[in-house]
């Protein structure tokens, strides 16, 4: 008889392991919300490579096996290609889209909100079996057809990994939505907002979506981390070499302050429709978590088209412009330009 898996990893080990290495004993620095102390704790005990990103008995064995064979085994190579800045083909882009969407829906917090939504319907947790979808499902196209950017953190900067690994700024079908997914402490995958108007001759094909690398300026990763941290549910990991006083303070003050809105529970194709649906989802979150979340959450990293830096705009900077543009506007300013 096949051994039953009790530790169901909602954040795959093959992805998490990029936040550790042999030098650090294959351990992560770990922050978590303690329900007994009712605060976020800086754990003095590091987490092992397989000891974070799981929940006991989260999935059925059938779903666990499907996630291994249909998602993780097929995606690990694609994951490495993105880290190595290799361009994906159409098949790989669709498979990656399936991975991102499944990852956004396989977390404990998403299941918790889904279960609360369906309490009145007298249903069981069979909805979990449907989270995988298929490679060529329609929703995957809303990832695959966007332009992609791999954000590379500046020297000394880094990205954290939270228990809501996929950070969405809106509904999947809303063109303004941006999807962030840190691949490692140094690189973050971004599926960009759609450029609102794309002109094409009748009968011609739209250009193949771009896949580019963008090196961020110093400090930019911290702005992204702020939103990642706030969107966590109850925990996150940091590479041990990256842990510092700044990120520790951010984690202790803001971890899980306003968890990721479960956008995949509904759909909206523009900002107006989204505002109505989001209000309903936030009410659901407040009811589920026993926390009175504000009725509106502003996702500052939306929209992001991926062309901003080329026109002198830095959406991740407090200045709102790139270092080069800032220096051009203020020649006497002291600012480091790489």
Short mmCIF file of C-alpha atoms in Angstrom, two decimals:
data_model
loop_
_atom_site.label_atom_id
_atom_site.label_comp_id
_atom_site.label_asym_id
_atom_site.label_seq_id
_atom_site.Cartn_x
_atom_site.Cartn_y
_atom_site.Cartn_z
CA UNK A 1 0.00 0.00 0.00
CA UNK A 2 1.33 3.40 -0.97
CA UNK A 3 2.38 5.60 1.94
CA UNK A 4 -0.02 8.47 2.61
CA UNK A 5 1.39 12.01 2.45
CA UNK A 6 0.53 13.90 5.63
CA UNK A 7 2.67 16.99 4.99
CA UNK A 8 1.02 18.58 1.95
CA UNK A 9 3.28 21.32 0.54
CA UNK A 10 1.17 24.13 -0.87
CA UNK A 11 4.42 25.91 -1.77
CA UNK A 12 6.58 23.35 -3.60
CA UNK A 13 9.92 22.37 -2.09
CA UNK A 14 11.64 22.66 -5.49
CA UNK A 15 10.70 26.35 -5.52
CA UNK A 16 11.26 27.10 -1.82
CA UNK A 17 14.77 25.63 -1.85
CA UNK A 18 16.10 28.66 -3.74
CA UNK A 19 15.89 30.56 -0.42
CA UNK A 20 18.50 28.29 1.13
CA UNK A 21 21.71 26.47 0.28
CA UNK A 22 24.27 24.05 1.67
CA UNK A 23 26.26 26.90 3.25
CA UNK A 24 23.23 27.71 5.43
CA UNK A 25 22.54 24.10 6.28
CA UNK A 26 19.52 24.05 3.95
CA UNK A 27 17.59 26.21 6.41
CA UNK A 28 15.42 29.33 6.02
CA UNK A 29 14.97 32.32 8.30
CA UNK A 30 11.33 32.13 9.39
CA UNK A 31 8.70 34.64 10.56
CA UNK A 32 5.19 33.66 11.58
CA UNK A 33 2.02 34.85 13.28
CA UNK A 34 1.57 33.26 16.71
CA UNK A 35 -2.14 32.95 17.55
CA UNK A 36 -1.38 32.53 21.27
CA UNK A 37 0.69 35.70 21.56
CA UNK A 38 -1.43 37.40 18.88
CA UNK A 39 1.58 38.91 17.15
CA UNK A 40 4.17 38.17 14.50
CA UNK A 41 7.22 36.35 15.82
CA UNK A 42 10.81 36.37 14.62
CA UNK A 43 11.54 32.68 15.05
CA UNK A 44 14.92 31.97 16.57
CA UNK A 45 14.70 28.45 15.21
CA UNK A 46 15.29 28.23 11.47
CA UNK A 47 13.12 26.07 9.23
CA UNK A 48 14.58 23.14 7.29
CA UNK A 49 14.26 22.88 3.52
CA UNK A 50 11.10 20.77 3.65
CA UNK A 51 9.72 22.16 6.92
CA UNK A 52 8.00 25.26 5.58
CA UNK A 53 5.18 25.79 3.10
CA UNK A 54 3.07 22.81 4.09
CA UNK A 55 -0.02 22.01 6.12
CA UNK A 56 -0.97 18.66 7.53
CA UNK A 57 -3.72 16.84 5.63
CA UNK A 58 -4.45 19.82 3.40
CA UNK A 59 -5.14 17.67 0.32
CA UNK A 60 -6.45 14.23 -0.46
CA UNK A 61 -3.78 11.73 -1.52
CA UNK A 62 -5.26 11.76 -5.02
CA UNK A 63 -4.80 15.51 -5.31
CA UNK A 64 -1.31 15.33 -3.81
CA UNK A 65 -0.32 12.79 -6.46
CA UNK A 66 -1.83 14.90 -9.25
CA UNK A 67 0.01 18.00 -8.09
CA UNK A 68 3.25 16.03 -8.22
CA UNK A 69 2.73 14.42 -11.63
CA UNK A 70 0.72 17.05 -13.51
CA UNK A 71 2.12 20.30 -12.09
CA UNK A 72 5.38 20.13 -10.16
CA UNK A 73 7.26 17.49 -12.14
CA UNK A 74 6.41 19.25 -15.40
CA UNK A 75 7.11 22.75 -14.11
CA UNK A 76 10.45 22.32 -12.35
CA UNK A 77 12.36 22.50 -15.64
CA UNK A 78 10.38 25.57 -16.74
CA UNK A 79 11.14 27.19 -13.39
CA UNK A 80 14.87 26.68 -13.98
CA UNK A 81 14.58 28.10 -17.49
CA UNK A 82 13.04 31.30 -16.13
CA UNK A 83 15.79 31.60 -13.53
CA UNK A 84 18.37 31.12 -16.29
CA UNK A 85 16.62 33.73 -18.46
CA UNK A 86 15.77 31.24 -21.21
CA UNK A 87 12.82 32.16 -23.44
CA UNK A 88 9.82 29.86 -23.17
CA UNK A 89 7.79 28.62 -26.14
CA UNK A 90 3.99 28.64 -26.34
CA UNK A 91 3.56 25.21 -24.76
CA UNK A 92 5.82 26.16 -21.86
CA UNK A 93 4.10 29.51 -21.37
CA UNK A 94 0.72 27.78 -21.08
CA UNK A 95 2.13 25.23 -18.63
CA UNK A 96 3.61 28.04 -16.57
CA UNK A 97 0.24 29.78 -16.61
CA UNK A 98 -1.33 26.60 -15.25
CA UNK A 99 1.31 26.47 -12.51
CA UNK A 100 0.76 30.09 -11.44
CA UNK A 101 -3.03 29.77 -11.34
CA UNK A 102 -2.90 26.47 -9.48
CA UNK A 103 -0.36 27.93 -7.04
CA UNK A 104 -2.67 30.86 -6.31
CA UNK A 105 -5.50 28.47 -5.38
CA UNK A 106 -3.70 25.70 -3.48
CA UNK A 107 -2.90 27.72 -0.34
CA UNK A 108 -4.53 27.27 3.07
CA UNK A 109 -5.83 30.84 3.05
CA UNK A 110 -7.55 30.41 -0.33
CA UNK A 111 -9.16 27.16 0.85
CA UNK A 112 -10.25 28.86 4.06
CA UNK A 113 -12.02 31.64 2.16
CA UNK A 114 -13.53 29.19 -0.32
CA UNK A 115 -14.89 27.03 2.49
CA UNK A 116 -16.45 30.07 4.17
CA UNK A 117 -18.03 31.10 0.86
CA UNK A 118 -19.66 27.71 0.47
CA UNK A 119 -20.78 27.11 4.05
CA UNK A 120 -24.35 28.02 3.18
CA UNK A 121 -24.31 25.63 0.21
CA UNK A 122 -23.82 22.46 2.29
CA UNK A 123 -20.85 21.35 0.20
CA UNK A 124 -17.74 19.38 1.07
CA UNK A 125 -14.15 20.21 0.14
CA UNK A 126 -14.31 18.46 -3.24
CA UNK A 127 -13.64 21.83 -4.89
CA UNK A 128 -9.97 21.26 -4.08
CA UNK A 129 -9.84 18.52 -6.70
CA UNK A 130 -10.58 21.08 -9.43
CA UNK A 131 -7.74 23.52 -8.75
CA UNK A 132 -5.31 21.92 -11.23
CA UNK A 133 -7.31 22.54 -14.39
CA UNK A 134 -5.42 21.73 -17.58
CA UNK A 135 -2.53 23.15 -19.60
CA UNK A 136 -4.77 24.65 -22.28
CA UNK A 137 -7.55 25.92 -20.02
CA UNK A 138 -8.83 29.40 -20.89
CA UNK A 139 -7.62 31.07 -17.70
CA UNK A 140 -4.01 30.09 -18.39
CA UNK A 141 -4.08 32.30 -21.48
CA UNK A 142 -4.45 35.35 -19.24
CA UNK A 143 -0.98 34.56 -17.93
CA UNK A 144 0.63 33.24 -21.12
CA UNK A 145 -0.53 36.10 -23.38
CA UNK A 146 0.80 38.89 -21.15
CA UNK A 147 4.28 40.34 -21.55
CA UNK A 148 6.62 38.89 -18.95
CA UNK A 149 9.38 40.58 -17.00
CA UNK A 150 11.91 38.87 -14.76
CA UNK A 151 12.79 41.49 -12.16
CA UNK A 152 16.34 41.16 -10.86
CA UNK A 153 17.04 42.68 -7.45
CA UNK A 154 19.91 45.14 -7.18
CA UNK A 155 23.10 44.08 -5.42
CA UNK A 156 22.35 43.59 -1.73
CA UNK A 157 18.57 43.57 -2.31
CA UNK A 158 16.36 40.48 -2.34
CA UNK A 159 12.81 39.11 -2.42
CA UNK A 160 11.02 37.25 0.38
CA UNK A 161 8.73 34.23 -0.08
CA UNK A 162 5.36 34.18 1.66
CA UNK A 163 2.71 31.54 2.26
CA UNK A 164 0.66 33.30 -0.44
CA UNK A 165 3.44 32.95 -3.06
CA UNK A 166 1.44 34.43 -5.97
CA UNK A 167 0.75 38.13 -5.50
CA UNK A 168 -2.14 39.34 -7.68
CA UNK A 169 -3.20 42.98 -7.87
CA UNK A 170 -6.64 42.23 -9.28
CA UNK A 171 -8.82 39.75 -11.12
CA UNK A 172 -7.14 37.61 -13.73
CA UNK A 173 -9.24 38.92 -16.63
CA UNK A 174 -8.80 42.59 -15.73
CA UNK A 175 -6.19 44.01 -18.16
CA UNK A 176 -4.74 46.25 -15.43
CA UNK A 177 -3.91 43.36 -13.14
CA UNK A 178 -0.26 42.48 -12.53
CA UNK A 179 0.90 39.10 -11.19
CA UNK A 180 4.12 38.79 -9.17
CA UNK A 181 5.78 35.51 -8.22
CA UNK A 182 9.26 35.56 -6.64
CA UNK A 183 11.36 32.78 -8.16
CA UNK A 184 14.34 33.22 -5.84
CA UNK A 185 15.77 35.88 -3.51
CA UNK A 186 17.26 37.61 -6.57
CA UNK A 187 14.55 37.16 -9.25
CA UNK A 188 10.82 37.76 -9.42
CA UNK A 189 8.53 36.71 -12.27
CA UNK A 190 5.97 39.32 -13.37
CA UNK A 191 3.08 38.88 -15.77
CA UNK A 192 2.52 42.49 -16.80
CA UNK A 193 -0.67 44.45 -17.26
CA UNK A 194 -1.99 44.45 -20.80
CA UNK A 195 -1.35 47.63 -22.77
CA UNK A 196 -4.91 48.88 -23.19
CA UNK A 197 -4.90 49.47 -26.95
CA UNK A 198 -3.10 47.13 -29.34
CA UNK A 199 -3.50 48.05 -32.98
CA UNK A 200 -3.18 45.31 -35.58
CA UNK A 201 -4.12 45.09 -39.24
CA UNK A 202 -7.20 43.00 -39.97
CA UNK A 203 -6.17 39.37 -40.36
CA UNK A 204 -2.71 39.89 -38.85
CA UNK A 205 -1.51 38.21 -35.70
CA UNK A 206 -0.64 40.08 -32.54
CA UNK A 207 3.08 39.95 -31.74
CA UNK A 208 4.31 37.07 -29.57
CA UNK A 209 4.38 38.21 -25.94
CA UNK A 210 7.70 39.50 -24.69
CA UNK A 211 9.91 37.90 -22.08
CA UNK A 212 12.55 40.30 -20.79
CA UNK A 213 14.82 40.84 -17.81
CA UNK A 214 14.85 44.12 -15.90
CA UNK A 215 17.45 44.92 -13.26
CA UNK A 216 15.88 46.97 -10.49
CA UNK A 217 17.49 49.98 -8.90
CA UNK A 218 18.73 49.91 -5.33
CA UNK A 219 15.86 49.73 -2.84
CA UNK A 220 13.16 48.85 -5.37
CA UNK A 221 12.83 45.26 -4.13
CA UNK A 222 11.89 46.57 -0.69
CA UNK A 223 8.81 48.28 -2.10
CA UNK A 224 7.75 45.02 -3.72
CA UNK A 225 8.54 43.12 -0.52
CA UNK A 226 6.32 45.47 1.45
CA UNK A 227 3.29 44.39 -0.54
CA UNK A 228 4.35 40.74 -0.54
CA UNK A 229 4.71 40.82 3.25
CA UNK A 230 1.38 42.53 3.76
CA UNK A 231 -0.31 39.96 1.49
CA UNK A 232 1.01 36.96 3.43
CA UNK A 233 -1.37 34.88 5.50
CA UNK A 234 0.57 33.74 8.55
CA UNK A 235 4.23 33.17 7.62
CA UNK A 236 7.15 33.80 5.29
CA UNK A 237 10.76 32.84 4.77
CA UNK A 238 13.86 34.91 4.07
CA UNK A 239 17.23 33.63 2.90
CA UNK A 240 19.41 33.57 6.03
CA UNK A 241 22.12 35.70 4.41
CA UNK A 242 19.52 38.36 3.54
CA UNK A 243 17.88 38.76 6.93
CA UNK A 244 18.55 42.24 8.32
CA UNK A 245 17.03 44.83 10.66
CA UNK A 246 15.00 46.49 7.90
CA UNK A 247 13.28 43.34 6.65
CA UNK A 248 12.82 42.10 10.22
CA UNK A 249 11.01 45.30 11.17
CA UNK A 250 8.82 45.11 8.05
CA UNK A 251 7.94 41.49 8.80
CA UNK A 252 7.12 42.09 12.46
CA UNK A 253 4.93 45.10 11.73
CA UNK A 254 3.19 44.19 8.49
CA UNK A 255 3.15 40.41 7.93
CA UNK A 256 -0.41 39.44 7.04
CA UNK A 257 -1.77 42.96 7.65
CA UNK A 258 -4.11 42.59 4.66
CA UNK A 259 -3.78 39.08 3.17
CA UNK A 260 -3.97 38.39 -0.54
CA UNK A 261 -7.51 38.93 -1.76
CA UNK A 262 -8.71 35.60 -3.25
CA UNK A 263 -9.33 37.02 -6.72
CA UNK A 264 -9.69 33.55 -8.25
CA UNK A 265 -12.98 33.14 -6.36
CA UNK A 266 -14.65 35.52 -8.80
CA UNK A 267 -14.09 37.41 -12.04
CA UNK A 268 -14.14 40.95 -13.37
CA UNK A 269 -12.92 42.39 -16.66
CA UNK A 270 -12.45 46.06 -15.72
CA UNK A 271 -11.74 48.25 -12.70
CA UNK A 272 -15.37 49.26 -12.15
CA UNK A 273 -16.66 45.69 -12.05
CA UNK A 274 -13.66 44.76 -9.94
CA UNK A 275 -14.41 47.39 -7.28
CA UNK A 276 -17.83 45.82 -6.67
CA UNK A 277 -16.55 42.26 -6.51
CA UNK A 278 -13.58 43.19 -4.31
CA UNK A 279 -15.89 44.70 -1.70
CA UNK A 280 -17.71 41.38 -1.49
CA UNK A 281 -14.47 39.41 -1.20
CA UNK A 282 -13.13 41.68 1.55
CA UNK A 283 -16.35 41.14 3.50
CA UNK A 284 -15.80 37.40 3.09
CA UNK A 285 -12.22 37.73 4.35
CA UNK A 286 -13.30 39.79 7.37
CA UNK A 287 -15.94 37.23 8.28
CA UNK A 288 -13.54 34.30 7.84
CA UNK A 289 -10.56 35.79 9.69
CA UNK A 290 -12.50 37.64 12.37
CA UNK A 291 -10.69 40.83 11.37
CA UNK A 292 -12.38 44.01 10.22
CA UNK A 293 -10.37 44.71 7.08
CA UNK A 294 -10.82 48.14 5.46
CA UNK A 295 -13.42 48.12 2.70
CA UNK A 296 -10.84 48.96 0.06
CA UNK A 297 -7.30 47.89 -0.64
CA UNK A 298 -5.10 49.85 -3.00
CA UNK A 299 -2.62 47.72 -4.92
CA UNK A 300 0.12 50.24 -5.62
CA UNK A 301 1.95 47.93 -8.03
CA UNK A 302 -0.96 48.02 -10.48
CA UNK A 303 -0.79 48.57 -13.37
CA UNK A 304 2.74 47.70 -14.46
CA UNK A 305 3.24 47.38 -18.22
CA UNK A 306 6.94 46.58 -18.27
CA UNK A 307 7.86 49.58 -20.42
CA UNK A 308 7.96 52.18 -17.66
CA UNK A 309 11.74 52.15 -17.15
CA UNK A 310 12.36 52.75 -20.84
CA UNK A 311 10.44 56.05 -20.62
CA UNK A 312 12.04 57.20 -17.37
CA UNK A 313 9.33 56.04 -14.96
CA UNK A 314 10.17 53.80 -12.01
CA UNK A 315 6.94 52.47 -10.43
CA UNK A 316 8.92 50.84 -7.63
CA UNK A 317 10.70 54.02 -6.51
CA UNK A 318 9.52 56.62 -4.01
CA UNK A 319 10.73 59.21 -6.52
CA UNK A 320 8.49 57.85 -9.26
CA UNK A 321 11.29 58.15 -11.84
CA UNK A 322 14.38 56.13 -12.68
CA UNK A 323 17.71 57.10 -11.15
CA UNK A 324 18.91 58.24 -14.57
CA UNK A 325 15.88 60.48 -15.04
CA UNK A 326 16.17 61.83 -11.51
CA UNK A 327 19.81 62.68 -12.11
CA UNK A 328 18.90 64.36 -15.39
CA UNK A 329 16.23 66.50 -13.71
CA UNK A 330 18.45 67.26 -10.70
CA UNK A 331 22.13 67.17 -11.77
CA UNK A 332 23.37 68.03 -8.28
CA UNK A 333 21.52 65.26 -6.47
CA UNK A 334 23.66 62.61 -4.77
CA UNK A 335 22.40 59.26 -5.99
CA UNK A 336 24.17 56.08 -6.93
CA UNK A 337 23.63 55.00 -10.53
CA UNK A 338 24.74 51.50 -11.47
#
